[in-house]
Coordinates of C-alpha atoms in Angstrom, one line a residue:
E48 CA -22.7 -14.8 -9.1
V49 CA -20.4 -15.4 -12.0
V50 CA -17.7 -13.0 -10.9
G51 CA -18.2 -14.0 -7.2
N52 CA -17.2 -17.5 -8.1
V53 CA -13.8 -16.4 -9.3
L54 CA -12.9 -13.3 -7.3
P55 CA -13.6 -13.4 -3.5
F56 CA -16.5 -11.4 -2.0
K57 CA -17.0 -10.4 1.6
A58 CA -18.8 -7.4 3.2
N59 CA -20.1 -6.5 6.6
N60 CA -23.0 -4.4 8.0
Y61 CA -20.7 -1.3 8.6
V62 CA -19.7 -1.2 4.9
I63 CA -23.3 -1.9 3.7
E64 CA -25.1 0.5 6.1
Q65 CA -22.7 3.3 6.6
L66 CA -20.4 3.5 3.5
I67 CA -22.4 2.5 0.5
D68 CA -24.8 5.0 -1.0
W69 CA -27.7 2.7 -2.1
N70 CA -29.2 5.6 -4.1
N71 CA -26.2 5.7 -6.4
I72 CA -26.0 2.0 -7.5
P73 CA -24.1 0.7 -9.5
K74 CA -21.8 3.8 -9.7
D75 CA -21.2 4.4 -6.0
P76 CA -17.5 4.0 -5.4
M77 CA -17.9 2.1 -2.1
Y78 CA -20.2 -0.4 -3.9
V79 CA -17.7 -0.9 -6.7
L80 CA -14.9 -1.3 -4.1
T81 CA -16.7 -4.1 -2.3
F82 CA -19.1 -5.8 -4.7
P83 CA -17.7 -7.7 -7.7
Q84 CA -18.8 -6.2 -11.1
K85 CA -19.2 -8.0 -14.4
G86 CA -16.4 -5.9 -16.0
M87 CA -13.9 -7.2 -13.5
L88 CA -13.6 -10.4 -15.5
K89 CA -12.5 -10.4 -19.1
Q90 CA -15.2 -11.3 -21.5
E91 CA -13.8 -14.8 -22.3
H92 CA -13.4 -15.6 -18.6
F93 CA -16.9 -14.4 -17.8
E94 CA -18.4 -16.5 -20.5
K95 CA -16.4 -19.6 -19.5
M96 CA -17.6 -19.3 -15.9
S97 CA -21.1 -18.5 -16.9
T98 CA -21.3 -21.5 -19.2
T99 CA -19.9 -23.8 -16.4
L100 CA -22.5 -22.5 -13.9
K101 CA -25.3 -23.2 -16.4
N102 CA -24.1 -26.7 -17.2
T103 CA -23.2 -28.1 -13.8
S104 CA -23.8 -27.8 -10.1
D105 CA -20.7 -29.9 -9.3
K106 CA -18.8 -27.7 -6.9
K107 CA -15.5 -29.4 -7.7
E108 CA -15.9 -28.7 -11.4
I109 CA -16.9 -25.1 -10.7
A110 CA -13.8 -24.7 -8.4
N111 CA -11.5 -26.1 -11.1
V112 CA -12.7 -23.7 -13.7
A113 CA -12.4 -20.8 -11.2
N114 CA -8.8 -21.8 -10.4
E115 CA -8.0 -22.1 -14.1
I116 CA -9.1 -18.5 -14.6
R117 CA -7.4 -17.3 -11.5
L118 CA -4.1 -18.6 -12.6
Q119 CA -4.3 -16.5 -15.7
L120 CA -4.8 -13.4 -13.6
N121 CA -1.1 -13.4 -12.4
P122 CA -2.0 -14.3 -8.8
H123 CA 1.4 -13.2 -7.4
P124 CA 2.8 -10.2 -9.3
A125 CA 6.3 -8.7 -9.0
G126 CA 8.3 -11.9 -8.5
Q127 CA 6.7 -12.6 -5.1
M128 CA 6.9 -16.3 -5.2
E129 CA 10.2 -16.7 -7.0
L130 CA 12.3 -13.8 -5.8
N131 CA 11.0 -12.5 -2.4
V132 CA 10.7 -15.7 -0.3
P133 CA 13.6 -15.7 2.2
T134 CA 15.6 -18.6 3.6
L135 CA 17.2 -19.1 7.1
K136 CA 20.9 -20.0 7.2
D137 CA 19.9 -23.6 8.0
G138 CA 18.1 -23.7 4.6
T139 CA 14.5 -23.4 6.0
K140 CA 12.4 -21.5 3.4
L141 CA 10.1 -19.0 5.1
Y142 CA 7.0 -19.0 3.0
G143 CA 5.2 -16.7 5.5
M144 CA 7.7 -13.9 4.7
Q145 CA 8.9 -11.7 1.9
H146 CA 12.2 -9.8 1.8
K147 CA 12.5 -7.6 -1.2
Y148 CA 14.0 -4.3 0.0
K149 CA 17.0 -4.3 2.3
E150 CA 15.5 -2.6 5.3
T151 CA 12.0 -4.0 5.4
C152 CA 10.6 -7.5 5.6
L153 CA 7.0 -8.5 5.2
F154 CA 5.4 -11.0 7.6
F155 CA 2.2 -12.9 6.9
P156 CA 0.8 -14.4 10.2
S157 CA -1.3 -17.4 9.3
Q158 CA -4.2 -16.0 11.4
S159 CA -4.4 -12.9 9.2
Q160 CA -5.4 -14.6 6.0
T161 CA -8.7 -12.8 5.7
C162 CA -10.1 -9.2 6.1
H163 CA -13.2 -7.4 7.5
A164 CA -14.4 -7.0 3.9
Y165 CA -12.7 -7.7 0.6
C166 CA -11.7 -5.0 -1.9
S167 CA -12.6 -5.9 -5.4
F168 CA -9.2 -4.7 -6.7
C169 CA -7.2 -6.8 -4.3
F170 CA -3.9 -8.3 -5.5
R171 CA -3.5 -10.7 -2.6
W172 CA -6.7 -12.6 -3.4
P173 CA -4.9 -16.1 -3.6
Q174 CA -4.9 -15.9 0.2
F175 CA -8.7 -16.0 0.3
V176 CA -9.7 -18.5 -2.3
G177 CA -8.2 -21.7 -1.1
M178 CA -5.2 -21.8 -3.5
D179 CA -3.1 -23.2 -0.7
E180 CA 0.1 -23.5 -2.7
M181 CA -0.2 -19.8 -3.4
K182 CA -0.6 -18.6 0.1
F183 CA 2.0 -16.8 2.2
A184 CA 1.5 -17.8 5.8
M185 CA 3.5 -18.4 8.9
K186 CA 2.6 -19.4 12.5
E187 CA 6.1 -18.9 13.8
G188 CA 7.1 -15.7 15.4
E189 CA 10.3 -17.4 16.5
Q190 CA 11.4 -17.9 12.9
L191 CA 10.8 -14.2 12.2
V192 CA 13.1 -13.3 15.1
Q193 CA 15.7 -15.8 13.9
Y194 CA 15.6 -14.2 10.4
L195 CA 16.0 -10.7 11.9
I196 CA 19.0 -11.9 13.9
E197 CA 20.6 -13.3 10.7
H198 CA 19.8 -10.0 8.8
P199 CA 20.9 -7.0 10.9
E200 CA 20.2 -4.7 7.9
I201 CA 16.4 -5.1 8.5
T202 CA 15.0 -2.2 10.6
D203 CA 11.3 -2.6 9.7
V204 CA 8.9 -5.5 10.0
L205 CA 5.5 -5.1 8.2
F206 CA 2.7 -7.3 9.5
T207 CA 0.4 -7.9 6.5
G208 CA -2.0 -10.5 5.1
G209 CA -5.0 -10.4 4.4
D210 CA -5.4 -8.0 7.3
P211 CA -3.5 -8.5 10.6
M212 CA -6.2 -6.6 12.4
I213 CA -8.6 -9.4 11.8
M214 CA -6.6 -11.3 14.5
K215 CA -7.7 -11.4 18.0
A216 CA -5.6 -9.1 20.3
R217 CA -4.5 -12.1 22.3
M218 CA -3.0 -13.7 19.2
F219 CA -1.5 -10.5 17.8
S220 CA 0.0 -9.9 21.2
K221 CA 2.0 -13.2 21.1
Y222 CA 3.7 -12.1 17.9
I223 CA 4.4 -8.6 19.3
E224 CA 5.8 -10.0 22.6
T225 CA 8.1 -12.4 20.7
L226 CA 9.5 -9.5 18.7
V227 CA 9.7 -7.0 21.6
E228 CA 11.2 -9.4 24.1
A229 CA 13.9 -10.5 21.6
K230 CA 15.4 -6.9 22.1
L231 CA 16.8 -6.9 18.5
P232 CA 19.2 -4.0 18.2
N233 CA 18.4 -3.6 14.4
L234 CA 14.6 -3.5 14.8
K235 CA 13.3 0.1 14.9
T236 CA 9.8 0.0 13.5
I237 CA 6.8 -2.4 13.5
R238 CA 4.4 -1.6 10.7
I239 CA 0.8 -2.9 10.3
G240 CA -0.8 -2.9 6.9
T241 CA -4.5 -2.7 7.4
K242 CA -7.9 -1.6 6.1
S243 CA -9.6 -2.0 9.5
L244 CA -10.1 1.7 10.1
S245 CA -12.1 1.9 6.9
Y246 CA -14.0 -1.4 7.0
W247 CA -14.4 -2.1 10.7
P248 CA -13.4 0.8 13.0
Y249 CA -15.1 -1.0 15.9
K250 CA -12.0 -3.1 16.2
F251 CA -10.6 -0.2 18.2
L252 CA -13.9 1.0 19.8
T253 CA -16.4 -1.7 20.8
D254 CA -15.1 -5.2 19.9
D255 CA -14.6 -7.3 23.0
D256 CA -10.8 -7.1 22.7
S257 CA -10.5 -3.5 21.5
E258 CA -8.9 -2.3 24.7
L259 CA -6.5 -5.2 24.7
M260 CA -5.5 -4.4 21.0
L261 CA -4.8 -0.8 21.9
D262 CA -2.7 -2.0 24.9
V263 CA -0.6 -4.2 22.5
F264 CA 0.1 -1.0 20.4
K265 CA 1.1 0.8 23.6
K266 CA 3.5 -2.1 24.4
V267 CA 5.3 -1.5 21.1
T268 CA 5.7 2.3 21.6
K269 CA 6.6 2.0 25.3
N270 CA 9.5 -0.3 24.3
G271 CA 11.0 2.4 22.2
L272 CA 9.9 1.1 18.9
H273 CA 7.9 3.1 16.3
L274 CA 4.5 1.6 15.5
A275 CA 3.6 2.6 12.0
F276 CA -0.1 2.0 11.2
M277 CA -0.3 1.8 7.4
A278 CA -4.0 2.5 6.8
H279 CA -5.6 1.8 3.5
F280 CA -8.2 4.5 2.6
N281 CA -9.4 4.4 -1.0
H282 CA -12.1 7.1 -0.9
L283 CA -13.1 10.2 1.1
T284 CA -16.3 8.4 2.1
E285 CA -14.3 6.1 4.4
L286 CA -13.2 9.0 6.5
S287 CA -16.7 10.4 7.0
T288 CA -18.2 8.4 9.8
P289 CA -18.1 9.3 13.5
S290 CA -16.7 5.8 14.2
V291 CA -13.7 6.1 11.9
K292 CA -12.8 9.5 13.4
R293 CA -13.0 8.1 17.0
A294 CA -11.0 5.0 16.0
I295 CA -8.2 7.2 14.5
Q296 CA -8.1 9.1 17.8
E297 CA -7.8 5.8 19.8
V298 CA -5.0 4.4 17.6
R299 CA -3.1 7.7 17.7
A300 CA -3.4 7.9 21.5
T301 CA -1.3 4.7 21.8
G302 CA 1.7 6.5 20.3
A303 CA 1.2 4.9 16.9
Q304 CA 1.6 7.0 13.8
I305 CA -1.0 6.5 11.0
R306 CA 0.2 6.7 7.4
T307 CA -2.3 6.4 4.6
Q308 CA -2.1 4.8 1.2
S309 CA -4.2 3.7 -1.7
P310 CA -4.0 2.6 -5.3
L311 CA -5.5 4.9 -8.0
L312 CA -8.6 3.0 -9.4
A313 CA -10.8 3.6 -12.4
H314 CA -14.5 3.6 -11.3
I315 CA -13.6 4.3 -7.7
N316 CA -11.2 7.2 -7.2
D317 CA -9.8 8.5 -10.5
D318 CA -10.6 12.1 -9.5
A319 CA -8.0 14.6 -8.5
D320 CA -10.4 16.7 -6.4
M321 CA -11.4 13.7 -4.3
W322 CA -7.7 12.8 -3.7
A323 CA -7.0 16.4 -2.6
K324 CA -9.9 16.4 -0.2
M325 CA -9.0 13.0 1.1
W326 CA -5.4 13.9 1.8
T327 CA -6.5 17.2 3.4
K328 CA -9.0 15.3 5.6
Q329 CA -6.3 12.8 6.6
V330 CA -3.9 15.5 7.7
Q331 CA -6.8 17.2 9.7
L332 CA -7.4 13.8 11.4
G333 CA -3.7 13.5 12.3
C334 CA -2.7 11.0 9.6
I335 CA 0.3 11.3 7.2
P336 CA -0.5 10.7 3.5
Y337 CA 2.1 8.3 2.3
Y338 CA 1.5 6.6 -1.1
M339 CA -0.6 6.7 -4.3
F340 CA -0.1 3.4 -6.1
V341 CA -0.6 2.5 -9.7
V342 CA -3.0 -0.6 -9.9
R343 CA -0.9 -3.8 -10.1
D344 CA -0.5 -6.2 -13.0
T345 CA -2.9 -8.8 -11.5
G346 CA -6.5 -9.5 -11.0
A347 CA -8.9 -7.0 -12.7
Q348 CA -6.2 -4.6 -13.9
H349 CA -8.1 -4.2 -17.2
Y350 CA -11.1 -2.8 -15.2
F351 CA -9.3 -0.7 -12.6
G352 CA -6.2 0.3 -14.5
V353 CA -5.5 4.0 -15.2
S354 CA -2.8 4.9 -17.8
L355 CA 0.5 6.2 -16.3
A356 CA -0.1 9.5 -18.2
K357 CA -3.5 10.0 -16.6
A358 CA -2.2 8.8 -13.2
Q359 CA 0.5 11.4 -13.2
E360 CA -1.9 14.1 -14.2
I361 CA -4.4 13.1 -11.4
F362 CA -1.5 13.0 -8.8
R363 CA -0.2 16.4 -9.9
N364 CA -3.6 18.1 -9.9
A365 CA -4.4 16.7 -6.4
Y366 CA -0.9 17.4 -5.0
K367 CA -1.0 21.1 -6.0
K368 CA -4.2 21.6 -4.1
V369 CA -2.9 20.5 -0.7
S370 CA -0.7 22.3 1.8
G371 CA 2.9 21.2 2.5
L372 CA 1.7 18.8 5.2
G373 CA -0.2 16.8 2.6
R374 CA 2.7 16.7 0.3
T375 CA 4.4 13.9 2.2
V376 CA 2.6 11.7 -0.3
R377 CA 4.5 9.9 -3.0
G378 CA 3.2 8.7 -6.3
P379 CA 2.0 7.5 -8.7
S380 CA 4.2 4.5 -7.8
M381 CA 4.4 1.1 -9.4
S382 CA 5.4 -1.8 -7.1
A383 CA 7.1 -3.7 -10.0
T384 CA 9.6 -6.5 -10.0
P385 CA 12.8 -4.3 -9.9
G386 CA 11.3 -2.0 -7.2
K387 CA 8.9 0.8 -6.5
V388 CA 9.0 3.2 -9.5
Q389 CA 7.5 6.7 -9.4
V390 CA 6.3 8.5 -12.4
D391 CA 7.7 12.0 -11.8
G392 CA 6.3 13.7 -14.8
I393 CA 6.1 14.1 -18.6
V394 CA 8.9 16.2 -20.1
E395 CA 10.4 17.0 -23.5
I396 CA 14.1 16.2 -24.0
N397 CA 15.7 16.9 -27.4
G398 CA 12.3 17.4 -28.9
E399 CA 11.1 14.0 -27.7
K400 CA 8.2 13.5 -25.2
V401 CA 9.3 11.2 -22.4
F402 CA 8.2 9.9 -19.0
S403 CA 10.6 10.9 -16.2
L404 CA 10.8 8.0 -13.7
R405 CA 12.8 7.1 -10.6
F406 CA 13.0 4.3 -8.0
L407 CA 11.7 5.0 -4.6
Q408 CA 12.8 1.5 -3.6
G409 CA 14.9 -0.9 -5.6
R410 CA 16.1 -4.5 -5.3
N411 CA 19.5 -2.8 -5.5
E412 CA 19.7 0.3 -3.2
D413 CA 22.0 2.0 -5.7
W414 CA 19.1 2.2 -8.2
V415 CA 17.2 4.5 -5.9
S416 CA 16.6 8.2 -6.8
K417 CA 18.3 8.1 -10.2
P418 CA 16.1 9.7 -12.8
F419 CA 15.6 7.6 -15.9
F420 CA 13.4 8.1 -19.0
A421 CA 10.9 6.1 -21.0
K422 CA 9.3 6.9 -24.3
Y423 CA 6.0 8.6 -23.8
D424 CA 3.1 6.2 -24.4
E425 CA -0.4 7.4 -23.6
N426 CA -1.7 3.8 -23.3
A427 CA 1.0 2.4 -20.9
I428 CA -0.4 1.3 -17.6
W429 CA 2.6 -0.6 -16.1
L430 CA 6.4 -0.6 -16.2
D431 CA 6.5 -3.5 -18.7
D432 CA 4.6 -1.4 -21.2
L433 CA 7.4 1.2 -21.3
K434 CA 10.3 1.4 -23.7
P435 CA 13.6 3.1 -22.8
A436 CA 13.7 6.6 -24.3
F437 CA 17.5 6.6 -24.9
G438 CA 19.3 3.4 -25.7
E439 CA 18.2 -0.2 -25.8
K440 CA 17.7 -0.9 -22.1
F441 CA 16.9 0.9 -18.9
F442 CA 20.0 1.4 -16.7
F443 CA 19.0 -1.4 -14.2
E444 CA 18.0 -4.1 -16.7
E445 CA 21.3 -5.8 -17.1
E446 CA 21.7 -6.3 -13.4
L447 CA 18.1 -7.3 -13.0
E448 CA 18.6 -10.0 -15.7
Q449 CA 22.0 -11.3 -14.5
K450 CA 21.5 -11.2 -10.7
Y451 CA 17.7 -11.9 -10.5
G452 CA 17.1 -13.7 -13.8
V453 CA 14.3 -11.4 -14.7
K454 CA 13.9 -10.1 -18.2
M455 CA 11.8 -7.0 -18.9
S456 CA 9.1 -7.7 -21.5
H457 CA 9.4 -4.4 -23.5

């Protein structure tokens, strides 16, 4: 009750009946993934909320305390509010979009501000808890098209949320039609970031508009665009039911390509064998393993966080157990303010133990794929915990500070 008043909770009968192993509570990974746990709040936050609930039944007061705690959890990490919100040439700020990397922009349709069930580790939780000033949301497909016209460098649009697959097919179809009919020469790929295959595969099987949704996907691929279905699978269990296997087949039959991704999470999937089996199963089902992320500097990072040293070890041990087709996966990767940074390994240079790192994506494309080094620190769990191995600053810091006004905290 205490944690559920701060972090959002939502489950459904598919998750409860087919994914959670009720004989393995509280350790079952799917249970930890969907049910808030005491350890997800820091002790002082837990006690503050607990005391409030004991002393008052005033909903407004409870909500105020919850919001106070939430604001301390870094609700929008990686400069999302300050640096990523784009503007049209006429000065209109597009709060339903983010544009961080040159080729890709994120689009948050206002109808996708929830999910079929909530993940306890989620970093987009401000979308669900009524912190309106923190929401990214847009009703306007036309403004998205206008932005794409003004930015010919963008090739990919990622529909995200929440979960865009919570939308009715009719509504999703309107957005897709607006994009497809604009015949934008620069647009090559429409991506959908979703956990629907895992939490509600019936979206593509038996929901009253499942056929219509699959038809919308076909519309994208028939118009010469690539439809990239970015599926979030956090555990092998989510790939085990007959429904998810059938749903994967249905989505793939539209011409869409399914790529898979997940953060590495203590208490849920910090196990190399499980990752290797999961990637192998994904390839068998026709999906492409894409990313292993490091858990972000927001929400319950103290609970889910895995040190970068351990993350790299888990990644390597899983990676070496899969065939070449499973090795499309990249990681462990941090989506930090300067960009997506991969931990390539731990090496010794001039007798000093260091992390070898590189950008998979950067605010400046010239940063990408240049190896750089940080002092080895067994406790580091995020980029800000790392110190440069050679010299005072990392190679990108000066520009990050001057151009984007962001100072690294090391």
